[in-house]
Amino acid sequence: MVFGYFRQVLYISLLFTNAIAILNEERFLAKIGWSTRSAQAANAGFGHAPNAYDAFGGEVSIKSKLVNLISATRTLMRIPLIVFNVVIIVYELLLG
Amino acid sequence: MSGMPYMNSRSPPPLQHPKPTHPAYPPPEPPHTPGASTNSSPYSQAARISQDNEYMRYSSPPVDAAPRSASTAASFAATSGVNPNPYGAPAASGPSQRASVGYPNPHGVQGYGHMGAMGMGGAPTQGQDGFAAWGNMNDATAQMGVQFGKSAVAAGQDYVEKNFTRYLPAQLIKTSFQVTNSYVLRKLRLILFPWRHKPWARQIRRADSGGMEGWQPPRDDINAPDLYIPTMALVTYTLLCGLSSGLQSRFHPEVLGASFFRAMVVVIVEFCFIKLGCYLLDVRGGGASGVELIGYGGYKFVGIITTIIAGFLKLGTLATTGIFGYTFAANFFFLLRSLKYVLLPDPATTGAPTLSHAQRSRRIQFLFVLAASQLLWMGWLSRV
C-alpha cells in the first residue's frame, strides 16, 4: 500500500533522518559548539554526573537535549538507515 | 386395472406386510460387484461394510459417526478461526489486534476445514450415530483437527502478546472507548463552544489506598480525552471528502483512501511533533500518553467537518471562512485549556518538581505554537 502520501511521508522522514545521521561530530558539530563533549562539560558544572539523562533538578537545556538526540540518532540508526536506504534505492532503480 | 379392487369379484388378496428376510433395510444402492469396487466413492465402501456387518444405517451418508464430531470440531475450528479470541485479554480490545491474530489462523484452520468437509462428503442430514468402524477413525481425525486448531489459536495469541502488547496499551485504549451518549453530546458541544466551561482539570481515580491510580474514564469525566469521537470524526471526514468529490463529479474510489491517508498523516505528524517537543522540554513521561495525544489531536476534525458541511450548504465564501475561523478559535482555546494540564503540571495533583520561570515560559510558548499550528492542519484538511 505504498501510494501517494504514504510514500512521500516515508521519503521525507528517511531523508531527514539521513541528514541528521551524517552530521559529523568532529568536523562540524564541534565547530559550532554542538558536540557532546562540550554539552557534557556545561552540564557537569552542577556537580552531578556528566550525563544529561538523569534527573537534574530541571536545568537540562534544550540544546543539550538536541545534542543528545543527534548523537543518539547517529549511534542507533546507522545500521537501520543503511538497510532502509539500500531498500529504497533498489526499489527506485527497479521500478523507476 | 378396471374399477376399484373392492368391487371386483376377483379381489386381490388382502395386503400383508412383507416379512423382512433380514434385519437391515438398506436403501436402494447401486449393485456392488465384488472386486470391481472403486475406493473413491464412499457409498460403495459403506455398502460393503453395512452388508458385511449388518450395520443399521439411516440414510445414505457413509461417514455417519464422523460428521457429528467432525462437524463440531470443524465448526469449532472455523469459529475459532473467525473469532479467535473471545477469551484473550489483549485481543479483546483493539480491532487491529483481532485482525493481526486472524492472520496466522485462517490458513491452518481452513486447511482442516476442507479436510473435514471432504471426509464428510457433504452430508446434509444428521445421521444416526452408529458405533461402527467409521467412528473411531474419524474421532481420531477430529481430535487431531481440534488439537491443531487449539495450537494455532494459542500460537496466534502468543505472537500477538509478544509483539503488540508492548506497544499497544490495551487497557488505555479500552478506557478511551468507554463513552456514553451524554458524554459524546457534551463533549461535542464543548469542542464547538469551549468558552464558558469552567473546570478543565481531569479527575483522578483514586486507588484504594488513596494514592493516584489513574484518570477517570470518559464516561465519568467530561474533561477526559477519548478515542471514540476522533475515530468517528476521522471516518466522517473521509466520507465527506468522498461526498464532496462526488458532488463535484470527480469521484473515484481512490479519493476515499487518499483522504483517509491525509488525515492519518496529519494526526501522526502532529503526534510526533508533540512527542519531540515534550522530549526537548523535558516533560516527564512525554506529556500525556500516546493514546491521549492522538485523542486530543483528533478533536480538530470536528471543526473541519463543520467547515466542510458549511461548504456544502453553499453559504458563500465569507460565511464558510467565518465558520472555519470560529471552529479554529474554538479548537485553539480547547487545546490550550486541555493541554495546559499535560504540559504544565499542577502541583496539587501530581508530585512533579516545580519548574523554573524560564521553563514555564518555554512550555507556554510551545503550547501556543502547537495550538496555532492547528490552523495549518485544519486549513490543509478543509480543502476537499
PDB file of C-alpha atoms in Angstrom, chain B residues 61-346:
ATOM      1  CA  PRO B  61     -24.080 -40.781   4.097  1.00  0.00           C
ATOM      2  CA  PRO B  62     -21.450 -43.343   4.834  1.00  0.00           C
ATOM      3  CA  VAL B  63     -19.389 -41.303   7.215  1.00  0.00           C
ATOM      4  CA  ASP B  64     -22.117 -41.252   9.731  1.00  0.00           C
ATOM      5  CA  ALA B  65     -20.373 -41.272  13.041  1.00  0.00           C
ATOM      6  CA  ALA B  66     -17.861 -38.795  11.786  1.00  0.00           C
ATOM      7  CA  PRO B  67     -19.942 -35.777  10.903  1.00  0.00           C
ATOM      8  CA  ARG B  68     -21.210 -35.132  14.383  1.00  0.00           C
ATOM      9  CA  SER B  69     -17.776 -34.953  15.951  1.00  0.00           C
ATOM     10  CA  ALA B  70     -16.039 -33.758  12.820  1.00  0.00           C
ATOM     11  CA  SER B  71     -18.581 -31.074  12.148  1.00  0.00           C
ATOM     12  CA  THR B  72     -18.461 -29.849  15.678  1.00  0.00           C
ATOM     13  CA  ALA B  73     -14.686 -29.900  15.512  1.00  0.00           C
ATOM     14  CA  ALA B  74     -14.692 -28.174  12.157  1.00  0.00           C
ATOM     15  CA  SER B  75     -17.186 -25.627  13.331  1.00  0.00           C
ATOM     16  CA  PHE B  76     -15.137 -25.115  16.468  1.00  0.00           C
ATOM     17  CA  ALA B  77     -12.010 -24.668  14.396  1.00  0.00           C
ATOM     18  CA  ALA B  78     -13.794 -22.485  11.908  1.00  0.00           C
ATOM     19  CA  THR B  79     -15.359 -20.302  14.504  1.00  0.00           C
ATOM     20  CA  SER B  80     -12.137 -20.184  16.357  1.00  0.00           C
ATOM     21  CA  GLY B  81     -10.534 -19.059  13.153  1.00  0.00           C
ATOM     22  CA  VAL B  82     -13.109 -16.401  12.618  1.00  0.00           C
ATOM     23  CA  ASN B  83     -13.403 -15.283  16.173  1.00  0.00           C
ATOM     24  CA  PRO B  84     -10.166 -16.310  17.660  1.00  0.00           C
ATOM     25  CA  ASN B  85     -10.053 -14.649  20.985  1.00  0.00           C
ATOM     26  CA  PRO B  86     -13.165 -14.320  22.984  1.00  0.00           C
ATOM     27  CA  TYR B  87     -11.062 -15.106  25.983  1.00  0.00           C
ATOM     28  CA  GLY B  88      -7.787 -13.421  25.239  1.00  0.00           C
ATOM     29  CA  ALA B  89      -7.170 -10.376  27.309  1.00  0.00           C
ATOM     30  CA  PRO B  90      -5.009  -8.420  24.919  1.00  0.00           C
ATOM     31  CA  ALA B  91      -7.076  -9.228  21.917  1.00  0.00           C
ATOM     32  CA  ALA B  92     -10.450  -8.273  23.222  1.00  0.00           C
ATOM     33  CA  SER B  93      -9.689  -4.645  22.882  1.00  0.00           C
ATOM     34  CA  GLY B  94      -8.436  -3.429  19.596  1.00  0.00           C
ATOM     35  CA  PRO B  95      -9.623  -4.238  16.122  1.00  0.00           C
ATOM     36  CA  SER B  96      -6.082  -4.123  14.960  1.00  0.00           C
ATOM     37  CA  GLN B  97      -5.200  -6.945  17.231  1.00  0.00           C
ATOM     38  CA  ARG B  98      -8.095  -9.005  16.063  1.00  0.00           C
ATOM     39  CA  ALA B  99      -7.024  -8.573  12.508  1.00  0.00           C
ATOM     40  CA  SER B 100      -3.460  -9.461  13.278  1.00  0.00           C
ATOM     41  CA  VAL B 101      -4.453 -12.572  15.189  1.00  0.00           C
ATOM     42  CA  GLY B 102      -6.685 -13.621  12.330  1.00  0.00           C
ATOM     43  CA  TYR B 103      -3.707 -13.825  10.055  1.00  0.00           C
ATOM     44  CA  PRO B 104      -1.854 -16.837  11.413  1.00  0.00           C
ATOM     45  CA  ASN B 105      -5.081 -18.755  11.822  1.00  0.00           C
ATOM     46  CA  PRO B 106      -7.188 -18.921   8.717  1.00  0.00           C
ATOM     47  CA  HIS B 107      -4.812 -20.879   6.565  1.00  0.00           C
ATOM     48  CA  GLY B 108      -4.248 -23.605   9.059  1.00  0.00           C
ATOM     49  CA  VAL B 109      -7.804 -23.702  10.239  1.00  0.00           C
ATOM     50  CA  GLN B 110      -9.319 -23.670   6.813  1.00  0.00           C
ATOM     51  CA  GLY B 111      -6.969 -26.386   5.734  1.00  0.00           C
ATOM     52  CA  TYR B 112      -8.502 -28.533   8.389  1.00  0.00           C
ATOM     53  CA  GLY B 113     -11.995 -27.369   7.484  1.00  0.00           C
ATOM     54  CA  HIS B 114     -11.531 -28.560   3.930  1.00  0.00           C
ATOM     55  CA  MET B 115     -10.213 -31.861   5.155  1.00  0.00           C
ATOM     56  CA  GLY B 116     -13.205 -32.340   7.373  1.00  0.00           C
ATOM     57  CA  ALA B 117     -15.623 -31.347   4.631  1.00  0.00           C
ATOM     58  CA  MET B 118     -14.154 -33.831   2.206  1.00  0.00           C
ATOM     59  CA  GLY B 119     -14.337 -36.531   4.775  1.00  0.00           C
ATOM     60  CA  MET B 120     -17.984 -35.733   5.421  1.00  0.00           C
ATOM     61  CA  GLY B 121     -18.859 -35.986   1.788  1.00  0.00           C
ATOM     62  CA  GLY B 122     -21.190 -33.065   2.090  1.00  0.00           C
ATOM     63  CA  ALA B 123     -23.854 -34.885   4.034  1.00  0.00           C
ATOM     64  CA  PRO B 124     -26.735 -32.579   4.761  1.00  0.00           C
ATOM     65  CA  THR B 125     -28.590 -34.639   7.276  1.00  0.00           C
ATOM     66  CA  GLN B 126     -27.530 -35.765  10.671  1.00  0.00           C
ATOM     67  CA  GLY B 127     -27.030 -39.438  10.509  1.00  0.00           C
ATOM     68  CA  GLN B 128     -27.722 -41.781  13.312  1.00  0.00           C
ATOM     69  CA  ASP B 129     -24.763 -42.173  15.494  1.00  0.00           C
ATOM     70  CA  GLY B 130     -23.682 -45.692  14.838  1.00  0.00           C
ATOM     71  CA  PHE B 131     -20.663 -47.070  16.522  1.00  0.00           C
ATOM     72  CA  ALA B 132     -19.152 -48.785  13.597  1.00  0.00           C
ATOM     73  CA  ALA B 133     -15.648 -48.909  12.268  1.00  0.00           C
ATOM     74  CA  TRP B 134     -16.014 -45.405  10.869  1.00  0.00           C
ATOM     75  CA  GLY B 135     -16.463 -43.846  14.243  1.00  0.00           C
ATOM     76  CA  ASN B 136     -13.032 -44.492  15.665  1.00  0.00           C
ATOM     77  CA  MET B 137     -11.033 -43.276  12.720  1.00  0.00           C
ATOM     78  CA  ASN B 138     -12.893 -40.052  12.426  1.00  0.00           C
ATOM     79  CA  ASP B 139     -12.751 -39.395  16.089  1.00  0.00           C
ATOM     80  CA  ALA B 140      -9.005 -39.515  15.818  1.00  0.00           C
ATOM     81  CA  THR B 141      -9.034 -37.203  12.835  1.00  0.00           C
ATOM     82  CA  ALA B 142     -11.451 -34.928  14.541  1.00  0.00           C
ATOM     83  CA  GLN B 143      -9.368 -34.836  17.646  1.00  0.00           C
ATOM     84  CA  MET B 144      -6.279 -34.116  15.657  1.00  0.00           C
ATOM     85  CA  GLY B 145      -8.099 -31.301  13.985  1.00  0.00           C
ATOM     86  CA  VAL B 146      -9.228 -29.924  17.310  1.00  0.00           C
ATOM     87  CA  GLN B 147      -5.696 -30.066  18.637  1.00  0.00           C
ATOM     88  CA  PHE B 148      -4.403 -28.349  15.583  1.00  0.00           C
ATOM     89  CA  GLY B 149      -6.971 -25.630  15.858  1.00  0.00           C
ATOM     90  CA  LYS B 150      -6.212 -25.093  19.516  1.00  0.00           C
ATOM     91  CA  SER B 151      -2.483 -24.880  18.939  1.00  0.00           C
ATOM     92  CA  ALA B 152      -2.972 -22.467  16.075  1.00  0.00           C
ATOM     93  CA  VAL B 153      -5.095 -20.204  18.236  1.00  0.00           C
ATOM     94  CA  ALA B 154      -2.585 -20.391  21.056  1.00  0.00           C
ATOM     95  CA  ALA B 155       0.283 -19.594  18.701  1.00  0.00           C
ATOM     96  CA  GLY B 156      -1.594 -16.606  17.379  1.00  0.00           C
ATOM     97  CA  GLN B 157      -2.264 -15.344  20.868  1.00  0.00           C
ATOM     98  CA  ASP B 158       1.368 -15.729  21.852  1.00  0.00           C
ATOM     99  CA  TYR B 159       2.501 -13.883  18.778  1.00  0.00           C
ATOM    100  CA  VAL B 160       0.191 -11.013  19.498  1.00  0.00           C
ATOM    101  CA  GLU B 161       1.143 -10.869  23.128  1.00  0.00           C
ATOM    102  CA  LYS B 162       4.809 -10.887  22.433  1.00  0.00           C
ATOM    103  CA  ASN B 163       4.863  -8.293  19.743  1.00  0.00           C
ATOM    104  CA  PHE B 164       1.975  -5.968  20.233  1.00  0.00           C
ATOM    105  CA  THR B 165       1.180  -5.654  23.877  1.00  0.00           C
ATOM    106  CA  ARG B 166       4.451  -3.901  24.333  1.00  0.00           C
ATOM    107  CA  TYR B 167       3.395  -1.114  22.023  1.00  0.00           C
ATOM    108  CA  LEU B 168      -0.345  -1.041  22.267  1.00  0.00           C
ATOM    109  CA  PRO B 169      -1.509  -0.089  25.726  1.00  0.00           C
ATOM    110  CA  ALA B 170      -4.635  -2.163  25.594  1.00  0.00           C
ATOM    111  CA  GLN B 171      -6.051  -1.030  28.889  1.00  0.00           C
ATOM    112  CA  LEU B 172      -5.716   2.604  27.954  1.00  0.00           C
ATOM    113  CA  ILE B 173      -7.393   2.094  24.624  1.00  0.00           C
ATOM    114  CA  LYS B 174     -10.225   0.238  26.261  1.00  0.00           C
ATOM    115  CA  THR B 175     -10.706   3.054  28.729  1.00  0.00           C
ATOM    116  CA  SER B 176     -10.750   5.593  25.944  1.00  0.00           C
ATOM    117  CA  PHE B 177     -13.672   3.917  24.290  1.00  0.00           C
ATOM    118  CA  GLN B 178     -15.833   3.841  27.392  1.00  0.00           C
ATOM    119  CA  VAL B 179     -18.095   6.649  26.425  1.00  0.00           C
ATOM    120  CA  THR B 180     -21.742   7.312  26.894  1.00  0.00           C
ATOM    121  CA  ASN B 181     -24.203   9.194  24.754  1.00  0.00           C
ATOM    122  CA  SER B 182     -24.370  12.097  27.120  1.00  0.00           C
ATOM    123  CA  TYR B 183     -20.581  12.311  27.203  1.00  0.00           C
ATOM    124  CA  VAL B 184     -20.401  12.432  23.432  1.00  0.00           C
ATOM    125  CA  LEU B 185     -23.012  15.146  23.166  1.00  0.00           C
ATOM    126  CA  ARG B 186     -21.495  17.257  25.886  1.00  0.00           C
ATOM    127  CA  LYS B 187     -18.022  16.845  24.510  1.00  0.00           C
ATOM    128  CA  LEU B 188     -19.090  17.874  21.036  1.00  0.00           C
ATOM    129  CA  ARG B 189     -20.750  20.909  22.483  1.00  0.00           C
ATOM    130  CA  LEU B 190     -17.582  21.606  24.424  1.00  0.00           C
ATOM    131  CA  ILE B 191     -15.388  21.373  21.341  1.00  0.00           C
ATOM    132  CA  LEU B 192     -17.559  23.799  19.459  1.00  0.00           C
ATOM    133  CA  PHE B 193     -18.229  26.124  22.347  1.00  0.00           C
ATOM    134  CA  PRO B 194     -15.491  25.910  24.974  1.00  0.00           C
ATOM    135  CA  TRP B 195     -15.631  29.457  26.226  1.00  0.00           C
ATOM    136  CA  ARG B 196     -17.942  29.025  29.145  1.00  0.00           C
ATOM    137  CA  HIS B 197     -16.670  25.751  30.536  1.00  0.00           C
ATOM    138  CA  LYS B 198     -15.244  26.132  33.966  1.00  0.00           C
ATOM    139  CA  PRO B 199     -13.226  23.312  35.485  1.00  0.00           C
ATOM    140  CA  TRP B 200     -10.872  21.866  32.934  1.00  0.00           C
ATOM    141  CA  ALA B 201      -8.863  19.561  35.167  1.00  0.00           C
ATOM    142  CA  ARG B 202      -9.252  15.872  34.747  1.00  0.00           C
ATOM    143  CA  GLN B 203     -10.479  13.882  37.662  1.00  0.00           C
ATOM    144  CA  ILE B 204      -8.255  11.324  39.232  1.00  0.00           C
ATOM    145  CA  ARG B 205      -9.337   7.873  40.005  1.00  0.00           C
ATOM    146  CA  ARG B 206      -8.006   7.098  43.390  1.00  0.00           C
ATOM    147  CA  ALA B 207      -6.703   3.681  44.309  1.00  0.00           C
ATOM    148  CA  ASP B 208      -7.991   2.070  47.444  1.00  0.00           C
ATOM    149  CA  SER B 209      -5.085   3.326  49.481  1.00  0.00           C
ATOM    150  CA  GLY B 210      -5.773   6.901  48.431  1.00  0.00           C
ATOM    151  CA  GLY B 211      -2.878   7.220  46.024  1.00  0.00           C
ATOM    152  CA  MET B 212      -3.310   8.269  42.459  1.00  0.00           C
ATOM    153  CA  GLU B 213      -4.063   5.341  40.261  1.00  0.00           C
ATOM    154  CA  GLY B 214      -5.043   6.897  37.029  1.00  0.00           C
ATOM    155  CA  TRP B 215      -7.563   9.063  35.371  1.00  0.00           C
ATOM    156  CA  GLN B 216     -11.283   8.657  35.326  1.00  0.00           C
ATOM    157  CA  PRO B 217     -12.692   7.113  32.172  1.00  0.00           C
ATOM    158  CA  PRO B 218     -14.534   9.437  29.828  1.00  0.00           C
ATOM    159  CA  ARG B 219     -17.936   8.370  30.959  1.00  0.00           C
ATOM    160  CA  ASP B 220     -17.308   9.813  34.397  1.00  0.00           C
ATOM    161  CA  ASP B 221     -15.317  12.862  33.445  1.00  0.00           C
ATOM    162  CA  ILE B 222     -16.165  15.344  30.753  1.00  0.00           C
ATOM    163  CA  ASN B 223     -12.583  16.537  30.569  1.00  0.00           C
ATOM    164  CA  ALA B 224     -11.083  13.172  29.788  1.00  0.00           C
ATOM    165  CA  PRO B 225      -9.929  12.651  26.201  1.00  0.00           C
ATOM    166  CA  ASP B 226     -11.465   9.713  24.458  1.00  0.00           C
ATOM    167  CA  LEU B 227     -10.805   7.916  21.217  1.00  0.00           C
ATOM    168  CA  TYR B 228     -14.378   7.426  20.136  1.00  0.00           C
ATOM    169  CA  ILE B 229     -15.021  10.942  18.891  1.00  0.00           C
ATOM    170  CA  PRO B 230     -11.701  11.217  16.996  1.00  0.00           C
ATOM    171  CA  THR B 231     -12.229   7.857  15.305  1.00  0.00           C
ATOM    172  CA  MET B 232     -15.742   8.707  14.280  1.00  0.00           C
ATOM    173  CA  ALA B 233     -14.685  12.141  13.150  1.00  0.00           C
ATOM    174  CA  LEU B 234     -11.894  10.665  11.042  1.00  0.00           C
ATOM    175  CA  VAL B 235     -14.240   8.277   9.298  1.00  0.00           C
ATOM    176  CA  THR B 236     -16.822  11.002   8.809  1.00  0.00           C
ATOM    177  CA  TYR B 237     -14.154  13.225   7.328  1.00  0.00           C
ATOM    178  CA  THR B 238     -13.193  10.519   4.856  1.00  0.00           C
ATOM    179  CA  LEU B 239     -16.793  10.012   3.837  1.00  0.00           C
ATOM    180  CA  LEU B 240     -17.380  13.720   3.475  1.00  0.00           C
ATOM    181  CA  CYS B 241     -14.328  14.005   1.242  1.00  0.00           C
ATOM    182  CA  GLY B 242     -15.773  11.299  -0.937  1.00  0.00           C
ATOM    183  CA  LEU B 243     -19.153  13.005  -0.953  1.00  0.00           C
ATOM    184  CA  SER B 244     -17.677  16.359  -1.818  1.00  0.00           C
ATOM    185  CA  SER B 245     -15.627  14.989  -4.658  1.00  0.00           C
ATOM    186  CA  GLY B 246     -18.709  13.197  -5.897  1.00  0.00           C
ATOM    187  CA  LEU B 247     -20.736  16.389  -5.847  1.00  0.00           C
ATOM    188  CA  GLN B 248     -18.047  17.948  -7.981  1.00  0.00           C
ATOM    189  CA  SER B 249     -18.203  14.999 -10.369  1.00  0.00           C
ATOM    190  CA  ARG B 250     -14.650  13.954  -9.836  1.00  0.00           C
ATOM    191  CA  PHE B 251     -15.139  10.969  -7.623  1.00  0.00           C
ATOM    192  CA  HIS B 252     -13.105   7.845  -7.956  1.00  0.00           C
ATOM    193  CA  PRO B 253     -12.600   5.276  -5.212  1.00  0.00           C
ATOM    194  CA  GLU B 254      -9.043   6.335  -4.571  1.00  0.00           C
ATOM    195  CA  VAL B 255     -10.336   9.581  -3.157  1.00  0.00           C
ATOM    196  CA  LEU B 256     -11.505   7.781  -0.036  1.00  0.00           C
ATOM    197  CA  GLY B 257      -8.169   6.152   0.614  1.00  0.00           C
ATOM    198  CA  ALA B 258      -6.214   9.286  -0.192  1.00  0.00           C
ATOM    199  CA  SER B 259      -8.237  11.492   2.125  1.00  0.00           C
ATOM    200  CA  PHE B 260      -8.016   8.953   4.902  1.00  0.00           C
ATOM    201  CA  PHE B 261      -4.280   8.883   4.488  1.00  0.00           C
ATOM    202  CA  ARG B 262      -4.072  12.640   4.525  1.00  0.00           C
ATOM    203  CA  ALA B 263      -5.897  12.751   7.803  1.00  0.00           C
ATOM    204  CA  MET B 264      -3.786   9.979   9.295  1.00  0.00           C
ATOM    205  CA  VAL B 265      -0.613  11.704   8.179  1.00  0.00           C
ATOM    206  CA  VAL B 266      -1.699  14.892   9.890  1.00  0.00           C
ATOM    207  CA  VAL B 267      -2.503  13.064  13.095  1.00  0.00           C
ATOM    208  CA  ILE B 268       0.784  11.177  13.082  1.00  0.00           C
ATOM    209  CA  VAL B 269       2.927  14.183  12.236  1.00  0.00           C
ATOM    210  CA  GLU B 270       1.287  16.194  14.967  1.00  0.00           C
ATOM    211  CA  PHE B 271       1.796  13.373  17.402  1.00  0.00           C
ATOM    212  CA  CYS B 272       5.499  13.204  16.529  1.00  0.00           C
ATOM    213  CA  PHE B 273       5.766  16.937  16.882  1.00  0.00           C
ATOM    214  CA  ILE B 274       4.250  16.853  20.353  1.00  0.00           C
ATOM    215  CA  LYS B 275       6.480  13.985  21.411  1.00  0.00           C
ATOM    216  CA  LEU B 276       9.548  15.758  20.157  1.00  0.00           C
ATOM    217  CA  GLY B 277       8.535  18.921  21.937  1.00  0.00           C
ATOM    218  CA  CYS B 278       7.916  17.066  25.144  1.00  0.00           C
ATOM    219  CA  TYR B 279      11.296  15.407  24.908  1.00  0.00           C
ATOM    220  CA  LEU B 280      13.083  18.672  24.273  1.00  0.00           C
ATOM    221  CA  LEU B 281      11.264  20.464  27.020  1.00  0.00           C
ATOM    222  CA  ASP B 282      11.958  17.692  29.472  1.00  0.00           C
ATOM    223  CA  VAL B 283       8.344  16.995  30.239  1.00  0.00           C
ATOM    224  CA  ARG B 284       8.150  13.956  32.435  1.00  0.00           C
ATOM    225  CA  GLY B 285       6.505  10.975  30.870  1.00  0.00           C
ATOM    226  CA  GLY B 286       6.292  12.517  27.452  1.00  0.00           C
ATOM    227  CA  GLY B 287       3.318  14.628  28.317  1.00  0.00           C
ATOM    228  CA  ALA B 288       0.186  12.595  28.018  1.00  0.00           C
ATOM    229  CA  SER B 289       0.353   9.060  26.794  1.00  0.00           C
ATOM    230  CA  GLY B 290       0.252   8.421  23.086  1.00  0.00           C
ATOM    231  CA  VAL B 291      -3.352   7.347  23.080  1.00  0.00           C
ATOM    232  CA  GLU B 292      -4.499  10.537  24.717  1.00  0.00           C
ATOM    233  CA  LEU B 293      -2.394  12.694  22.432  1.00  0.00           C
ATOM    234  CA  ILE B 294      -3.981  11.091  19.424  1.00  0.00           C
ATOM    235  CA  GLY B 295      -7.327  11.750  21.022  1.00  0.00           C
ATOM    236  CA  TYR B 296      -6.518  15.429  21.536  1.00  0.00           C
ATOM    237  CA  GLY B 297      -5.245  15.681  18.004  1.00  0.00           C
ATOM    238  CA  GLY B 298      -8.385  14.138  16.612  1.00  0.00           C
ATOM    239  CA  TYR B 299     -10.729  16.726  18.044  1.00  0.00           C
ATOM    240  CA  LYS B 300      -9.932  19.212  15.336  1.00  0.00           C
ATOM    241  CA  PHE B 301     -11.714  17.010  12.861  1.00  0.00           C
ATOM    242  CA  VAL B 302     -14.978  18.068  14.420  1.00  0.00           C
ATOM    243  CA  GLY B 303     -14.262  21.627  13.377  1.00  0.00           C
ATOM    244  CA  ILE B 304     -13.098  20.510   9.967  1.00  0.00           C
ATOM    245  CA  ILE B 305     -16.288  18.567   9.418  1.00  0.00           C
ATOM    246  CA  THR B 306     -18.348  21.584  10.412  1.00  0.00           C
ATOM    247  CA  THR B 307     -16.482  23.703   7.891  1.00  0.00           C
ATOM    248  CA  ILE B 308     -16.972  21.163   5.152  1.00  0.00           C
ATOM    249  CA  ILE B 309     -20.684  20.915   5.849  1.00  0.00           C
ATOM    250  CA  ALA B 310     -20.920  24.670   5.767  1.00  0.00           C
ATOM    251  CA  GLY B 311     -19.277  24.495   2.384  1.00  0.00           C
ATOM    252  CA  PHE B 312     -21.870  22.004   1.222  1.00  0.00           C
ATOM    253  CA  LEU B 313     -24.716  24.231   2.253  1.00  0.00           C
ATOM    254  CA  LYS B 314     -23.363  26.858  -0.096  1.00  0.00           C
ATOM    255  CA  LEU B 315     -23.461  29.618   2.422  1.00  0.00           C
ATOM    256  CA  GLY B 316     -20.981  31.659   0.485  1.00  0.00           C
ATOM    257  CA  THR B 317     -17.248  32.061   0.887  1.00  0.00           C
ATOM    258  CA  LEU B 318     -17.453  34.649   3.624  1.00  0.00           C
ATOM    259  CA  ALA B 319     -19.714  32.595   5.833  1.00  0.00           C
ATOM    260  CA  THR B 320     -17.641  29.456   5.282  1.00  0.00           C
ATOM    261  CA  THR B 321     -14.443  31.251   6.144  1.00  0.00           C
ATOM    262  CA  GLY B 322     -16.149  32.705   9.185  1.00  0.00           C
ATOM    263  CA  ILE B 323     -17.211  29.280  10.345  1.00  0.00           C
ATOM    264  CA  PHE B 324     -13.717  27.975   9.730  1.00  0.00           C
ATOM    265  CA  GLY B 325     -12.241  30.800  11.760  1.00  0.00           C
ATOM    266  CA  TYR B 326     -14.684  30.203  14.571  1.00  0.00           C
ATOM    267  CA  THR B 327     -14.045  26.473  14.764  1.00  0.00           C
ATOM    268  CA  PHE B 328     -10.318  27.084  14.633  1.00  0.00           C
ATOM    269  CA  ALA B 329     -10.570  29.541  17.503  1.00  0.00           C
ATOM    270  CA  ALA B 330     -12.715  27.126  19.482  1.00  0.00           C
ATOM    271  CA  ASN B 331     -10.226  24.340  18.886  1.00  0.00           C
ATOM    272  CA  PHE B 332      -7.375  26.656  19.807  1.00  0.00           C
ATOM    273  CA  PHE B 333      -8.975  27.531  23.106  1.00  0.00           C
ATOM    274  CA  PHE B 334      -9.923  23.945  23.779  1.00  0.00           C
ATOM    275  CA  LEU B 335      -6.392  22.716  23.219  1.00  0.00           C
ATOM    276  CA  LEU B 336      -4.870  25.465  25.282  1.00  0.00           C
ATOM    277  CA  ARG B 337      -7.069  24.627  28.223  1.00  0.00           C
ATOM    278  CA  SER B 338      -6.760  20.869  27.927  1.00  0.00           C
ATOM    279  CA  LEU B 339      -3.069  20.578  27.220  1.00  0.00           C
ATOM    280  CA  LYS B 340      -2.203  23.025  29.921  1.00  0.00           C
ATOM    281  CA  TYR B 341      -2.562  20.248  32.419  1.00  0.00           C
ATOM    282  CA  VAL B 342      -0.461  17.964  30.322  1.00  0.00           C
ATOM    283  CA  LEU B 343       2.484  20.270  29.864  1.00  0.00           C
ATOM    284  CA  LEU B 344       2.357  22.383  32.962  1.00  0.00           C
ATOM    285  CA  PRO B 345       1.983  20.094  35.910  1.00  0.00           C
ATOM    286  CA  ASP B 346      -0.438  21.041  38.563  1.00  0.00           C
TER     287      ASP B 346
END
